[in-house]
Structure formats: structure tokens, C-alpha cells
PDB file of C-alpha atoms and ligand atoms in Angstrom:
ATOM      1  CA  UNK A  12       0.000   0.000   0.000  1.00 49.00           C
ATOM      2  CA  UNK A  13       1.414   3.403  -1.028  1.00 43.00           C
ATOM      3  CA  UNK A  14       1.404   5.244   2.269  1.00 55.00           C
ATOM      4  CA  UNK A  15       4.749   7.031   2.418  1.00 84.00           C
ATOM      5  CA  UNK A  16       7.121   9.032   0.264  1.00 91.00           C
ATOM      6  CA  UNK A  17       9.208   6.033  -0.772  1.00 91.00           C
ATOM      7  CA  UNK A  18       6.182   4.098  -1.924  1.00 90.00           C
ATOM      8  CA  UNK A  19       4.769   7.094  -3.798  1.00 95.00           C
ATOM      9  CA  UNK A  20       8.185   7.562  -5.439  1.00 95.00           C
ATOM     10  CA  UNK A  21       8.009   3.977  -6.654  1.00 95.00           C
ATOM     11  CA  UNK A  22       4.479   4.527  -7.974  1.00 97.00           C
ATOM     12  CA  UNK A  23       5.231   7.764  -9.861  1.00 98.00           C
ATOM     13  CA  UNK A  24       7.353   6.397 -12.766  1.00 98.00           C
ATOM     14  CA  UNK A  25       4.769   3.708 -13.433  1.00 98.00           C
ATOM     15  CA  UNK A  26       1.950   6.277 -13.426  1.00 98.00           C
ATOM     16  CA  UNK A  27       4.062   8.575 -15.653  1.00 98.00           C
ATOM     17  CA  UNK A  28       4.487   5.847 -18.278  1.00 98.00           C
ATOM     18  CA  UNK A  29       0.738   5.143 -18.259  1.00 98.00           C
ATOM     19  CA  UNK A  30      -0.197   8.830 -18.606  1.00 98.00           C
ATOM     20  CA  UNK A  31       2.253   9.315 -21.501  1.00 98.00           C
ATOM     21  CA  UNK A  32       0.773   6.245 -23.244  1.00 98.00           C
ATOM     22  CA  UNK A  33      -2.733   7.652 -22.738  1.00 98.00           C
ATOM     23  CA  UNK A  34      -1.431  10.882 -24.328  1.00 98.00           C
ATOM     24  CA  UNK A  35      -0.217   8.959 -27.376  1.00 97.00           C
ATOM     25  CA  UNK A  36      -3.635   7.313 -27.610  1.00 97.00           C
ATOM     26  CA  UNK A  37      -5.401  10.706 -27.491  1.00 96.00           C
ATOM     27  CA  UNK A  38      -2.997  12.061 -30.127  1.00 94.00           C
ATOM     28  CA  UNK A  39      -3.908   9.186 -32.434  1.00 94.00           C
ATOM     29  CA  UNK A  40      -7.621  10.139 -32.261  1.00 92.00           C
ATOM     30  CA  UNK A  41      -7.500  13.650 -33.742  1.00 82.00           C
ATOM     31  CA  UNK A  42     -10.938  13.612 -35.446  1.00 83.00           C
ATOM     32  CA  UNK A  43     -13.068  11.825 -32.865  1.00 82.00           C
ATOM     33  CA  UNK A  44     -16.791  11.222 -32.723  1.00 86.00           C
ATOM     34  CA  UNK A  45     -18.308  13.966 -30.505  1.00 87.00           C
ATOM     35  CA  UNK A  46     -21.218  13.516 -28.072  1.00 82.00           C
ATOM     36  CA  UNK A  47     -23.078  16.282 -26.210  1.00 83.00           C
ATOM     37  CA  UNK A  48     -23.401  16.169 -22.416  1.00 77.00           C
ATOM     38  CA  UNK A  49     -25.897  17.928 -20.165  1.00 79.00           C
ATOM     39  CA  UNK A  50     -25.557  21.756 -20.099  1.00 78.00           C
ATOM     40  CA  UNK A  51     -24.186  24.407 -22.467  1.00 75.00           C
ATOM     41  CA  UNK A  52     -20.979  23.701 -24.434  1.00 74.00           C
ATOM     42  CA  UNK A  53     -20.325  20.464 -22.576  1.00 77.00           C
ATOM     43  CA  UNK A  54     -18.918  17.726 -24.798  1.00 81.00           C
ATOM     44  CA  UNK A  55     -17.334  14.299 -24.622  1.00 87.00           C
ATOM     45  CA  UNK A  56     -15.552  12.552 -27.496  1.00 91.00           C
ATOM     46  CA  UNK A  57     -14.533   8.997 -28.193  1.00 93.00           C
ATOM     47  CA  UNK A  58     -10.980  10.135 -27.342  1.00 94.00           C
ATOM     48  CA  UNK A  59     -12.096  11.099 -23.786  1.00 95.00           C
ATOM     49  CA  UNK A  60     -13.764   7.695 -23.416  1.00 94.00           C
ATOM     50  CA  UNK A  61     -10.774   5.757 -24.825  1.00 95.00           C
ATOM     51  CA  UNK A  62      -8.312   7.693 -22.654  1.00 97.00           C
ATOM     52  CA  UNK A  63     -10.379   7.067 -19.519  1.00 96.00           C
ATOM     53  CA  UNK A  64     -10.736   3.334 -20.273  1.00 97.00           C
ATOM     54  CA  UNK A  65      -6.982   3.039 -20.819  1.00 98.00           C
ATOM     55  CA  UNK A  66      -6.174   4.922 -17.593  1.00 98.00           C
ATOM     56  CA  UNK A  67      -8.608   2.903 -15.476  1.00 98.00           C
ATOM     57  CA  UNK A  68      -7.392  -0.441 -16.817  1.00 98.00           C
ATOM     58  CA  UNK A  69      -3.702   0.387 -16.432  1.00 98.00           C
ATOM     59  CA  UNK A  70      -3.730   2.321 -13.138  1.00 98.00           C
ATOM     60  CA  UNK A  71      -5.903  -0.246 -11.326  1.00 98.00           C
ATOM     61  CA  UNK A  72      -3.136  -2.875 -10.873  1.00 98.00           C
ATOM     62  CA  UNK A  73      -0.720  -0.271  -9.433  1.00 97.00           C
ATOM     63  CA  UNK A  74      -2.887   0.256  -6.362  1.00 96.00           C
ATOM     64  CA  UNK A  75      -5.632  -2.384  -6.194  1.00 96.00           C
ATOM     65  CA  UNK A  76      -7.349  -0.779  -3.180  1.00 96.00           C
ATOM     66  CA  UNK A  77      -7.823   2.585  -4.955  1.00 97.00           C
ATOM     67  CA  UNK A  78     -11.279   3.754  -6.055  1.00 97.00           C
ATOM     68  CA  UNK A  79     -11.758   5.684  -9.330  1.00 97.00           C
ATOM     69  CA  UNK A  80     -13.311   9.165  -9.356  1.00 96.00           C
ATOM     70  CA  UNK A  81     -13.274  10.015 -13.074  1.00 94.00           C
ATOM     71  CA  UNK A  82     -15.137  12.557 -15.223  1.00 92.00           C
ATOM     72  CA  UNK A  83     -16.665  10.224 -17.796  1.00 88.00           C
ATOM     73  CA  UNK A  84     -18.089   7.574 -15.477  1.00 89.00           C
ATOM     74  CA  UNK A  85     -21.595   7.484 -14.022  1.00 84.00           C
ATOM     75  CA  UNK A  86     -21.052   6.729 -10.318  1.00 82.00           C
ATOM     76  CA  UNK A  87     -18.770   9.529  -9.186  1.00 86.00           C
ATOM     77  CA  UNK A  88     -17.798  10.293  -5.621  1.00 90.00           C
ATOM     78  CA  UNK A  89     -14.709  10.317  -3.410  1.00 94.00           C
ATOM     79  CA  UNK A  90     -14.397   7.505  -0.836  1.00 94.00           C
ATOM     80  CA  UNK A  91     -12.207   7.196   2.288  1.00 95.00           C
ATOM     81  CA  UNK A  92      -8.741   5.823   1.511  1.00 95.00           C
ATOM     82  CA  UNK A  93      -7.177   6.017  -1.962  1.00 96.00           C
ATOM     83  CA  UNK A  94      -8.893   7.528  -5.024  1.00 97.00           C
ATOM     84  CA  UNK A  95      -7.513   8.109  -8.512  1.00 98.00           C
ATOM     85  CA  UNK A  96      -9.119  11.427  -9.569  1.00 98.00           C
ATOM     86  CA  UNK A  97      -9.045  11.490 -13.371  1.00 98.00           C
ATOM     87  CA  UNK A  98      -9.854  13.808 -16.238  1.00 97.00           C
ATOM     88  CA  UNK A  99      -9.139  11.779 -19.399  1.00 97.00           C
ATOM     89  CA  UNK A 100      -9.010  15.024 -21.417  1.00 97.00           C
ATOM     90  CA  UNK A 101      -9.079  18.457 -19.786  1.00 97.00           C
ATOM     91  CA  UNK A 102      -9.829  20.967 -22.522  1.00 96.00           C
ATOM     92  CA  UNK A 103     -12.135  18.760 -24.587  1.00 94.00           C
ATOM     93  CA  UNK A 104     -13.496  21.701 -26.598  1.00 93.00           C
ATOM     94  CA  UNK A 105      -9.917  22.668 -27.540  1.00 95.00           C
ATOM     95  CA  UNK A 106      -9.120  19.075 -28.462  1.00 95.00           C
ATOM     96  CA  UNK A 107     -12.182  18.814 -30.724  1.00 92.00           C
ATOM     97  CA  UNK A 108     -11.177  21.986 -32.579  1.00 93.00           C
ATOM     98  CA  UNK A 109      -7.399  21.449 -32.731  1.00 93.00           C
ATOM     99  CA  UNK A 110      -6.897  24.485 -30.454  1.00 95.00           C
ATOM    100  CA  UNK A 111      -3.767  23.403 -28.598  1.00 93.00           C
ATOM    101  CA  UNK A 112      -4.073  23.406 -24.786  1.00 96.00           C
ATOM    102  CA  UNK A 113      -5.436  20.074 -23.583  1.00 97.00           C
ATOM    103  CA  UNK A 114      -4.169  17.656 -20.986  1.00 98.00           C
ATOM    104  CA  UNK A 115      -4.648  14.379 -19.188  1.00 98.00           C
ATOM    105  CA  UNK A 116      -5.016  14.902 -15.445  1.00 98.00           C
ATOM    106  CA  UNK A 117      -4.432  12.133 -12.894  1.00 98.00           C
ATOM    107  CA  UNK A 118      -4.420  12.806  -9.160  1.00 98.00           C
ATOM    108  CA  UNK A 119      -4.142  10.360  -6.307  1.00 98.00           C
ATOM    109  CA  UNK A 120      -6.065  11.364  -3.189  1.00 98.00           C
ATOM    110  CA  UNK A 121      -5.633   9.687   0.188  1.00 96.00           C
ATOM    111  CA  UNK A 122      -8.333  10.406   2.780  1.00 94.00           C
ATOM    112  CA  UNK A 123      -9.316  13.637   1.031  1.00 94.00           C
ATOM    113  CA  UNK A 124      -5.796  15.013   0.408  1.00 96.00           C
ATOM    114  CA  UNK A 125      -3.926  14.884  -2.919  1.00 97.00           C
ATOM    115  CA  UNK A 126      -0.647  12.935  -2.531  1.00 98.00           C
ATOM    116  CA  UNK A 127       0.368  12.413  -6.190  1.00 98.00           C
ATOM    117  CA  UNK A 128      -0.375  14.549  -9.257  1.00 98.00           C
ATOM    118  CA  UNK A 129       0.310  14.177 -12.982  1.00 98.00           C
ATOM    119  CA  UNK A 130      -0.838  16.560 -15.722  1.00 99.00           C
ATOM    120  CA  UNK A 131       0.270  15.728 -19.277  1.00 98.00           C
ATOM    121  CA  UNK A 132       0.016  18.297 -22.074  1.00 98.00           C
ATOM    122  CA  UNK A 133      -0.683  15.981 -24.985  1.00 97.00           C
ATOM    123  CA  UNK A 134       0.374  18.494 -27.683  1.00 95.00           C
ATOM    124  CA  UNK A 135       3.501  19.919 -26.041  1.00 97.00           C
ATOM    125  CA  UNK A 136       4.364  16.519 -24.495  1.00 97.00           C
ATOM    126  CA  UNK A 137       5.096  18.187 -21.174  1.00 98.00           C
ATOM    127  CA  UNK A 138       4.450  16.094 -18.074  1.00 98.00           C
ATOM    128  CA  UNK A 139       3.950  18.043 -14.836  1.00 99.00           C
ATOM    129  CA  UNK A 140       4.301  15.903 -11.697  1.00 98.00           C
ATOM    130  CA  UNK A 141       4.384  16.167  -7.924  1.00 98.00           C
ATOM    131  CA  UNK A 142       4.437  13.983  -4.834  1.00 98.00           C
ATOM    132  CA  UNK A 143       3.216  15.594  -1.618  1.00 97.00           C
ATOM    133  CA  UNK A 144       6.289  16.956   0.173  1.00 97.00           C
ATOM    134  CA  UNK A 145       8.581  16.204  -2.773  1.00 97.00           C
ATOM    135  CA  UNK A 146       8.490  19.345  -4.952  1.00 98.00           C
ATOM    136  CA  UNK A 147       7.063  19.845  -8.448  1.00 98.00           C
ATOM    137  CA  UNK A 148       8.556  18.972 -11.835  1.00 98.00           C
ATOM    138  CA  UNK A 149       8.020  19.421 -15.586  1.00 98.00           C
ATOM    139  CA  UNK A 150       9.543  16.604 -17.661  1.00 98.00           C
ATOM    140  CA  UNK A 151      11.730  15.842 -14.634  1.00 98.00           C
ATOM    141  CA  UNK A 152      13.029  19.404 -14.139  1.00 98.00           C
ATOM    142  CA  UNK A 153      12.092  21.237 -10.915  1.00 98.00           C
ATOM    143  CA  UNK A 154       9.571  24.064 -11.348  1.00 98.00           C
ATOM    144  CA  UNK A 155       8.793  27.029  -9.108  1.00 98.00           C
ATOM    145  CA  UNK A 156       6.069  29.698  -9.000  1.00 98.00           C
ATOM    146  CA  UNK A 157       7.113  33.201 -10.100  1.00 98.00           C
ATOM    147  CA  UNK A 158       7.819  36.248  -7.937  1.00 96.00           C
ATOM    148  CA  UNK A 159       6.399  38.893 -10.279  1.00 96.00           C
ATOM    149  CA  UNK A 160       4.324  41.598  -8.568  1.00 97.00           C
ATOM    150  CA  UNK A 161       0.649  41.983  -9.500  1.00 97.00           C
ATOM    151  CA  UNK A 162       1.226  44.991 -11.753  1.00 98.00           C
ATOM    152  CA  UNK A 163       3.422  42.846 -14.050  1.00 97.00           C
ATOM    153  CA  UNK A 164       1.493  39.594 -13.540  1.00 98.00           C
ATOM    154  CA  UNK A 165      -0.171  37.402 -16.155  1.00 98.00           C
ATOM    155  CA  UNK A 166      -3.478  36.109 -14.784  1.00 98.00           C
ATOM    156  CA  UNK A 167      -5.440  33.345 -16.521  1.00 98.00           C
ATOM    157  CA  UNK A 168      -9.093  32.604 -15.960  1.00 98.00           C
ATOM    158  CA  UNK A 169     -11.835  30.194 -16.987  1.00 98.00           C
ATOM    159  CA  UNK A 170     -15.313  31.243 -18.078  1.00 97.00           C
ATOM    160  CA  UNK A 171     -17.324  28.252 -16.729  1.00 95.00           C
ATOM    161  CA  UNK A 172     -19.108  28.252 -20.113  1.00 91.00           C
ATOM    162  CA  UNK A 173     -21.786  25.783 -18.973  1.00 88.00           C
ATOM    163  CA  UNK A 174     -22.963  28.162 -16.201  1.00 91.00           C
ATOM    164  CA  UNK A 175     -24.104  31.213 -18.197  1.00 92.00           C
ATOM    165  CA  UNK A 176     -25.547  32.844 -15.066  1.00 93.00           C
ATOM    166  CA  UNK A 177     -21.962  33.415 -13.846  1.00 94.00           C
ATOM    167  CA  UNK A 178     -20.861  35.390 -16.915  1.00 96.00           C
ATOM    168  CA  UNK A 179     -21.609  38.809 -15.394  1.00 96.00           C
ATOM    169  CA  UNK A 180     -19.561  38.106 -12.239  1.00 97.00           C
ATOM    170  CA  UNK A 181     -16.733  36.388 -14.142  1.00 98.00           C
ATOM    171  CA  UNK A 182     -16.220  39.159 -16.672  1.00 98.00           C
ATOM    172  CA  UNK A 183     -16.572  41.923 -14.070  1.00 98.00           C
ATOM    173  CA  UNK A 184     -13.838  40.150 -12.067  1.00 98.00           C
ATOM    174  CA  UNK A 185     -11.686  39.774 -15.199  1.00 98.00           C
ATOM    175  CA  UNK A 186     -12.002  43.496 -15.932  1.00 98.00           C
ATOM    176  CA  UNK A 187     -11.043  44.388 -12.367  1.00 98.00           C
ATOM    177  CA  UNK A 188      -8.065  42.006 -12.431  1.00 98.00           C
ATOM    178  CA  UNK A 189      -6.998  43.222 -15.889  1.00 98.00           C
ATOM    179  CA  UNK A 190      -6.893  46.825 -14.667  1.00 98.00           C
ATOM    180  CA  UNK A 191      -4.513  45.802 -11.844  1.00 98.00           C
ATOM    181  CA  UNK A 192      -2.210  43.277 -13.574  1.00 98.00           C
ATOM    182  CA  UNK A 193       0.053  43.019 -16.632  1.00 98.00           C
ATOM    183  CA  UNK A 194      -2.437  41.120 -18.841  1.00 98.00           C
ATOM    184  CA  UNK A 195      -4.953  38.262 -18.795  1.00 98.00           C
ATOM    185  CA  UNK A 196      -5.110  34.888 -20.597  1.00 98.00           C
ATOM    186  CA  UNK A 197      -7.842  32.241 -21.267  1.00 98.00           C
ATOM    187  CA  UNK A 198      -6.592  28.819 -22.452  1.00 98.00           C
ATOM    188  CA  UNK A 199      -9.564  26.419 -22.067  1.00 98.00           C
ATOM    189  CA  UNK A 200      -7.710  23.883 -19.893  1.00 98.00           C
ATOM    190  CA  UNK A 201      -7.883  24.608 -16.169  1.00 98.00           C
ATOM    191  CA  UNK A 202      -5.395  21.823 -15.365  1.00 98.00           C
ATOM    192  CA  UNK A 203      -2.764  23.401 -17.619  1.00 98.00           C
ATOM    193  CA  UNK A 204      -3.555  26.925 -16.394  1.00 98.00           C
ATOM    194  CA  UNK A 205      -2.781  25.758 -12.841  1.00 98.00           C
ATOM    195  CA  UNK A 206       0.422  23.997 -13.967  1.00 99.00           C
ATOM    196  CA  UNK A 207       1.513  27.187 -15.754  1.00 98.00           C
ATOM    197  CA  UNK A 208       1.172  29.035 -12.433  1.00 98.00           C
ATOM    198  CA  UNK A 209       3.269  26.256 -10.870  1.00 98.00           C
ATOM    199  CA  UNK A 210       5.936  26.675 -13.558  1.00 98.00           C
ATOM    200  CA  UNK A 211       6.055  30.477 -13.207  1.00 98.00           C
ATOM    201  CA  UNK A 212       4.787  30.990 -16.778  1.00 98.00           C
ATOM    202  CA  UNK A 213       1.723  32.707 -15.397  1.00 98.00           C
ATOM    203  CA  UNK A 214       1.100  34.235 -11.955  1.00 98.00           C
ATOM    204  CA  UNK A 215      -2.520  33.497 -11.069  1.00 98.00           C
ATOM    205  CA  UNK A 216      -5.752  31.787 -12.151  1.00 98.00           C
ATOM    206  CA  UNK A 217      -9.433  31.765 -11.276  1.00 98.00           C
ATOM    207  CA  UNK A 218     -12.643  30.067 -12.439  1.00 98.00           C
ATOM    208  CA  UNK A 219     -16.037  30.156 -10.743  1.00 97.00           C
ATOM    209  CA  UNK A 220     -16.830  26.429 -11.030  1.00 96.00           C
ATOM    210  CA  UNK A 221     -14.528  23.507 -11.695  1.00 97.00           C
ATOM    211  CA  UNK A 222     -14.855  19.804 -10.973  1.00 96.00           C
ATOM    212  CA  UNK A 223     -12.315  17.905  -8.826  1.00 97.00           C
ATOM    213  CA  UNK A 224     -10.852  16.083 -11.847  1.00 97.00           C
ATOM    214  CA  UNK A 225     -10.091  19.487 -13.447  1.00 98.00           C
ATOM    215  CA  UNK A 226      -7.985  20.730 -10.507  1.00 98.00           C
ATOM    216  CA  UNK A 227      -7.018  17.822  -8.202  1.00 98.00           C
ATOM    217  CA  UNK A 228      -3.668  16.807  -9.729  1.00 98.00           C
ATOM    218  CA  UNK A 229      -2.689  20.365 -10.659  1.00 98.00           C
ATOM    219  CA  UNK A 230      -3.540  21.695  -7.182  1.00 98.00           C
ATOM    220  CA  UNK A 231      -0.821  19.489  -5.676  1.00 98.00           C
ATOM    221  CA  UNK A 232       1.698  20.384  -8.430  1.00 98.00           C
ATOM    222  CA  UNK A 233       0.972  24.069  -7.862  1.00 98.00           C
ATOM    223  CA  UNK A 234       1.363  23.900  -4.080  1.00 98.00           C
ATOM    224  CA  UNK A 235       4.552  21.838  -4.375  1.00 98.00           C
ATOM    225  CA  UNK A 236       5.903  24.607  -6.632  1.00 98.00           C
ATOM    226  CA  UNK A 237       5.318  27.145  -3.854  1.00 98.00           C
ATOM    227  CA  UNK A 238       2.043  28.671  -5.085  1.00 98.00           C
ATOM    228  CA  UNK A 239      -1.272  28.909  -3.224  1.00 98.00           C
ATOM    229  CA  UNK A 240      -4.800  27.717  -4.048  1.00 98.00           C
ATOM    230  CA  UNK A 241      -8.247  28.003  -2.440  1.00 98.00           C
ATOM    231  CA  UNK A 242     -11.966  28.234  -3.139  1.00 97.00           C
ATOM    232  CA  UNK A 243     -13.798  31.576  -2.919  1.00 94.00           C
ATOM    233  CA  UNK A 244     -14.464  30.841   0.753  1.00 93.00           C
ATOM    234  CA  UNK A 245     -11.657  28.691   2.157  1.00 94.00           C
ATOM    235  CA  UNK A 246      -9.384  25.664   1.700  1.00 96.00           C
ATOM    236  CA  UNK A 247      -9.712  23.630  -1.493  1.00 97.00           C
ATOM    237  CA  UNK A 248     -11.241  20.141  -1.248  1.00 95.00           C
ATOM    238  CA  UNK A 249     -11.199  17.439  -3.908  1.00 95.00           C
ATOM    239  CA  UNK A 250     -14.651  15.957  -3.223  1.00 95.00           C
ATOM    240  CA  UNK A 251     -16.963  18.362  -5.059  1.00 94.00           C
ATOM    241  CA  UNK A 252     -17.239  21.058  -7.737  1.00 96.00           C
ATOM    242  CA  UNK A 253     -16.044  24.458  -6.536  1.00 96.00           C
ATOM    243  CA  UNK A 254     -14.634  27.835  -7.517  1.00 97.00           C
ATOM    244  CA  UNK A 255     -10.836  27.850  -7.717  1.00 98.00           C
ATOM    245  CA  UNK A 256      -8.465  30.749  -7.050  1.00 98.00           C
ATOM    246  CA  UNK A 257      -4.701  30.243  -7.358  1.00 98.00           C
ATOM    247  CA  UNK A 258      -1.578  32.342  -7.458  1.00 98.00           C
ATOM    248  CA  UNK A 259       2.083  32.783  -6.695  1.00 98.00           C
ATOM    249  CA  UNK A 260       2.767  34.042  -3.147  1.00 98.00           C
ATOM    250  CA  UNK A 261       3.353  37.499  -4.661  1.00 97.00           C
ATOM    251  CA  UNK A 262      -0.166  37.837  -6.121  1.00 98.00           C
ATOM    252  CA  UNK A 263      -2.441  35.283  -4.415  1.00 98.00           C
ATOM    253  CA  UNK A 264      -3.939  37.489  -1.690  1.00 98.00           C
ATOM    254  CA  UNK A 265      -4.363  40.495  -3.964  1.00 98.00           C
ATOM    255  CA  UNK A 266      -6.061  38.280  -6.576  1.00 98.00           C
ATOM    256  CA  UNK A 267      -8.442  36.881  -3.947  1.00 98.00           C
ATOM    257  CA  UNK A 268      -9.273  40.417  -2.781  1.00 98.00           C
ATOM    258  CA  UNK A 269     -10.071  41.484  -6.361  1.00 98.00           C
ATOM    259  CA  UNK A 270     -12.085  38.403  -7.390  1.00 98.00           C
ATOM    260  CA  UNK A 271     -14.047  37.393  -4.283  1.00 97.00           C
ATOM    261  CA  UNK A 272     -16.351  40.456  -4.048  1.00 97.00           C
ATOM    262  CA  UNK A 273     -17.678  39.799  -7.570  1.00 97.00           C
ATOM    263  CA  UNK A 274     -18.975  36.382  -6.512  1.00 95.00           C
ATOM    264  CA  UNK A 275     -20.252  37.430  -3.071  1.00 92.00           C
ATOM    265  CA  UNK A 276     -23.896  36.762  -3.976  1.00 77.00           C
ATOM    266  CA  UNK A 277     -23.298  33.341  -5.573  1.00 73.00           C
TER     267      UNK A 277
HETATM  268  P1  2AM B 305     -13.052  19.693 -19.614  1.00 65.64           P
HETATM  269  O1  2AM B 305     -12.443  20.122 -20.878  1.00 65.64           O
HETATM  270  O2  2AM B 305     -12.506  18.465 -19.003  1.00 65.64           O
HETATM  271  O3  2AM B 305     -14.565  19.622 -19.721  1.00 65.64           O
HETATM  272  C1  2AM B 305     -12.865  25.327 -19.187  1.00 65.64           C
HETATM  273  O4  2AM B 305     -13.435  26.491 -18.635  1.00 65.64           O
HETATM  274  C2  2AM B 305     -12.480  24.374 -18.070  1.00 65.64           C
HETATM  275  O5  2AM B 305     -13.691  23.958 -17.396  1.00 65.64           O
HETATM  276  C3  2AM B 305     -11.839  23.103 -18.576  1.00 65.64           C
HETATM  277  O6  2AM B 305     -10.863  22.708 -17.656  1.00 65.64           O
HETATM  278  C4  2AM B 305     -13.020  22.141 -18.649  1.00 65.64           C
HETATM  279  O7  2AM B 305     -12.692  20.795 -18.509  1.00 65.64           O
HETATM  280  C5  2AM B 305     -13.814  22.544 -17.454  1.00 65.64           C
HETATM  281  N1  2AM B 305     -15.217  22.087 -17.580  1.00 65.64           N
HETATM  282  C6  2AM B 305     -15.906  21.831 -18.697  1.00 65.64           C
HETATM  283  N2  2AM B 305     -17.184  21.470 -18.431  1.00 65.64           N
HETATM  284  C7  2AM B 305     -17.307  21.506 -17.093  1.00 65.64           C
HETATM  285  C8  2AM B 305     -18.391  21.268 -16.181  1.00 65.64           C
HETATM  286  N3  2AM B 305     -19.602  20.904 -16.593  1.00 65.64           N
HETATM  287  N4  2AM B 305     -18.153  21.404 -14.852  1.00 65.64           N
HETATM  288  C9  2AM B 305     -16.933  21.792 -14.419  1.00 65.64           C
HETATM  289  N5  2AM B 305     -15.874  22.033 -15.230  1.00 65.64           N
HETATM  290  C10 2AM B 305     -16.040  21.894 -16.544  1.00 65.64           C
HETATM  291 CA1   CA B 306     -12.663  16.321 -19.396  1.00 65.64          CA
END
């Protein structure tokens, strides 16, 4: 049972190989069949389904006691003990259109806390990884959050396109942030946005609703790189959908102060 750093370190290279293979599978399915899910602009493709099947089948033997909490399965909840928290493709809309940012996200949660995280950018072939207490890496190289002050910061955000009632608050917050920072970005993959904050390529991120498989793995990578993450109200948890705010230590509090008031009524 993977309970300590040594055991997680033994698990990581095996999980890395599986995630890279899932990436190759996704890359081989460039023009997939597309299905519509409940809500606005919410899609799943045969590539999402193939990637998830591959991940479930290959990760299961690594940790037989672990439960799966994955986007494209029907019964979805976190249980006590170990859970693989999986998004087989984060950025499905991008993937369908050939708009680059999209990733495979695999987190391992033990008793509610993320202990292992892998996010693989399937186009750039960059694998972001972290073990709790062991630092954060991109393709094996250590990464660190930036130290840029807010006035020079790049801040990314998500639009929660399936919750149109949040558009007013989201774009008011974006305008406020934009007027205080260097510039803003919107990629379409929350997992990669969070990893970019971890790698110091960007300084902060927010989105008003994300699901645990969107942020679980990246939240550990980001914290192991020295950045901070929370909901609109308090500490981040991996058991339910929530707003996510993240940033380098230099901008996190200021970003929270700018964004939170816009969502006060929600
Ligand atoms: P996805 O591509 O895996 O669906 C875009 O704003 C971000 O929100 C992406 O990370 C996207 O992940 C995620 N997302 C898409 N649909 C969602 C939904 N219904 N609930 C929560 N997050 C969602
Ligand atoms: Ca997805």
C-alpha cells in the first residue's frame, strides 16, 4: 500500500508511463466522434472515453485498493482511503477543434488530500508531476512559482461556459483584475492553467466552477511549486465542484481580494 514518500516515489514512474501512453492514444484520435453532455458547451468525445478506459485499466493494478473518481463515469464520488481522480481530457473543446491546450489529469487522493499529481500536455508533451512533500517537476526538471508583482502579472481565468448565469460576475472580475495586472489569458484547460502558475509561466488563475478532476492533480503540483490555491471561501477540497483561485505568493492574496467580491452573492 502506497502510504509514504518512498512508496509514492516507486508509484510515480509507473503512473508517468501510463499517462504518456494515454497521451499517445489521445494524439492518435484527432478527429473523434463527438457527443453532447448535459448543459451548455459540454462535450465528450470517443478520445475522452478511450483515454479514460486506458487509464482505469492500467492504473488499477498499481494500487488495487484505490477507487476511481473520473469525469466520464456514471457513479462519481470520493471515498475514504485512496482515489484516482481522473480527467481523461481536460480541454475537450480545444481538443475537438485542434486548439492546442489540452491535458490528461491524474491525481491520487488519500483520505481527502492529494498525494500524487500528474498533468500531461498531450500536444507539447510536457508532463507536470508532484508527490506531496517532494516538490514539483516538468519533464523531470524542478519548477517554481514566479515572484512577479501583481502589476506585471499574467493572470489566466476560466469562463465556466456551462454556467451562463456566472458570466456577469466572471467578466466583471476579469475586468477588475486586468486593470490591476500586466495582462490576462484564457486557455480552455484549467489543469494546464494551474500547472503554468506552478511553472512560473503565469502568476494566477481563477474560475467560478470547476470539478475535482479538473484541478485535483494540478492543485498538488501548484502547491509543491510554492504557489497557493483556495476556493472563494476557504481551503480547497477534492470531493466536489467548486470555484478555484490560485496564485504565486506574490499575487495570491491580492487576486483573492479582487475576485471574491464579484462572486459574493453566488
Ligand atoms: P473539460 O475540458 O474536461 O470539460 C474550461 O473552462 C475548463 O472547465 C476546462 O478545464 C473544462 O474541462 C472545465 N469544464 C468543462 N465542463 C465543465 C463542467 N460541466 N463542470 C466543471 N468544469 C467543466
Ligand atoms: Ca474532461
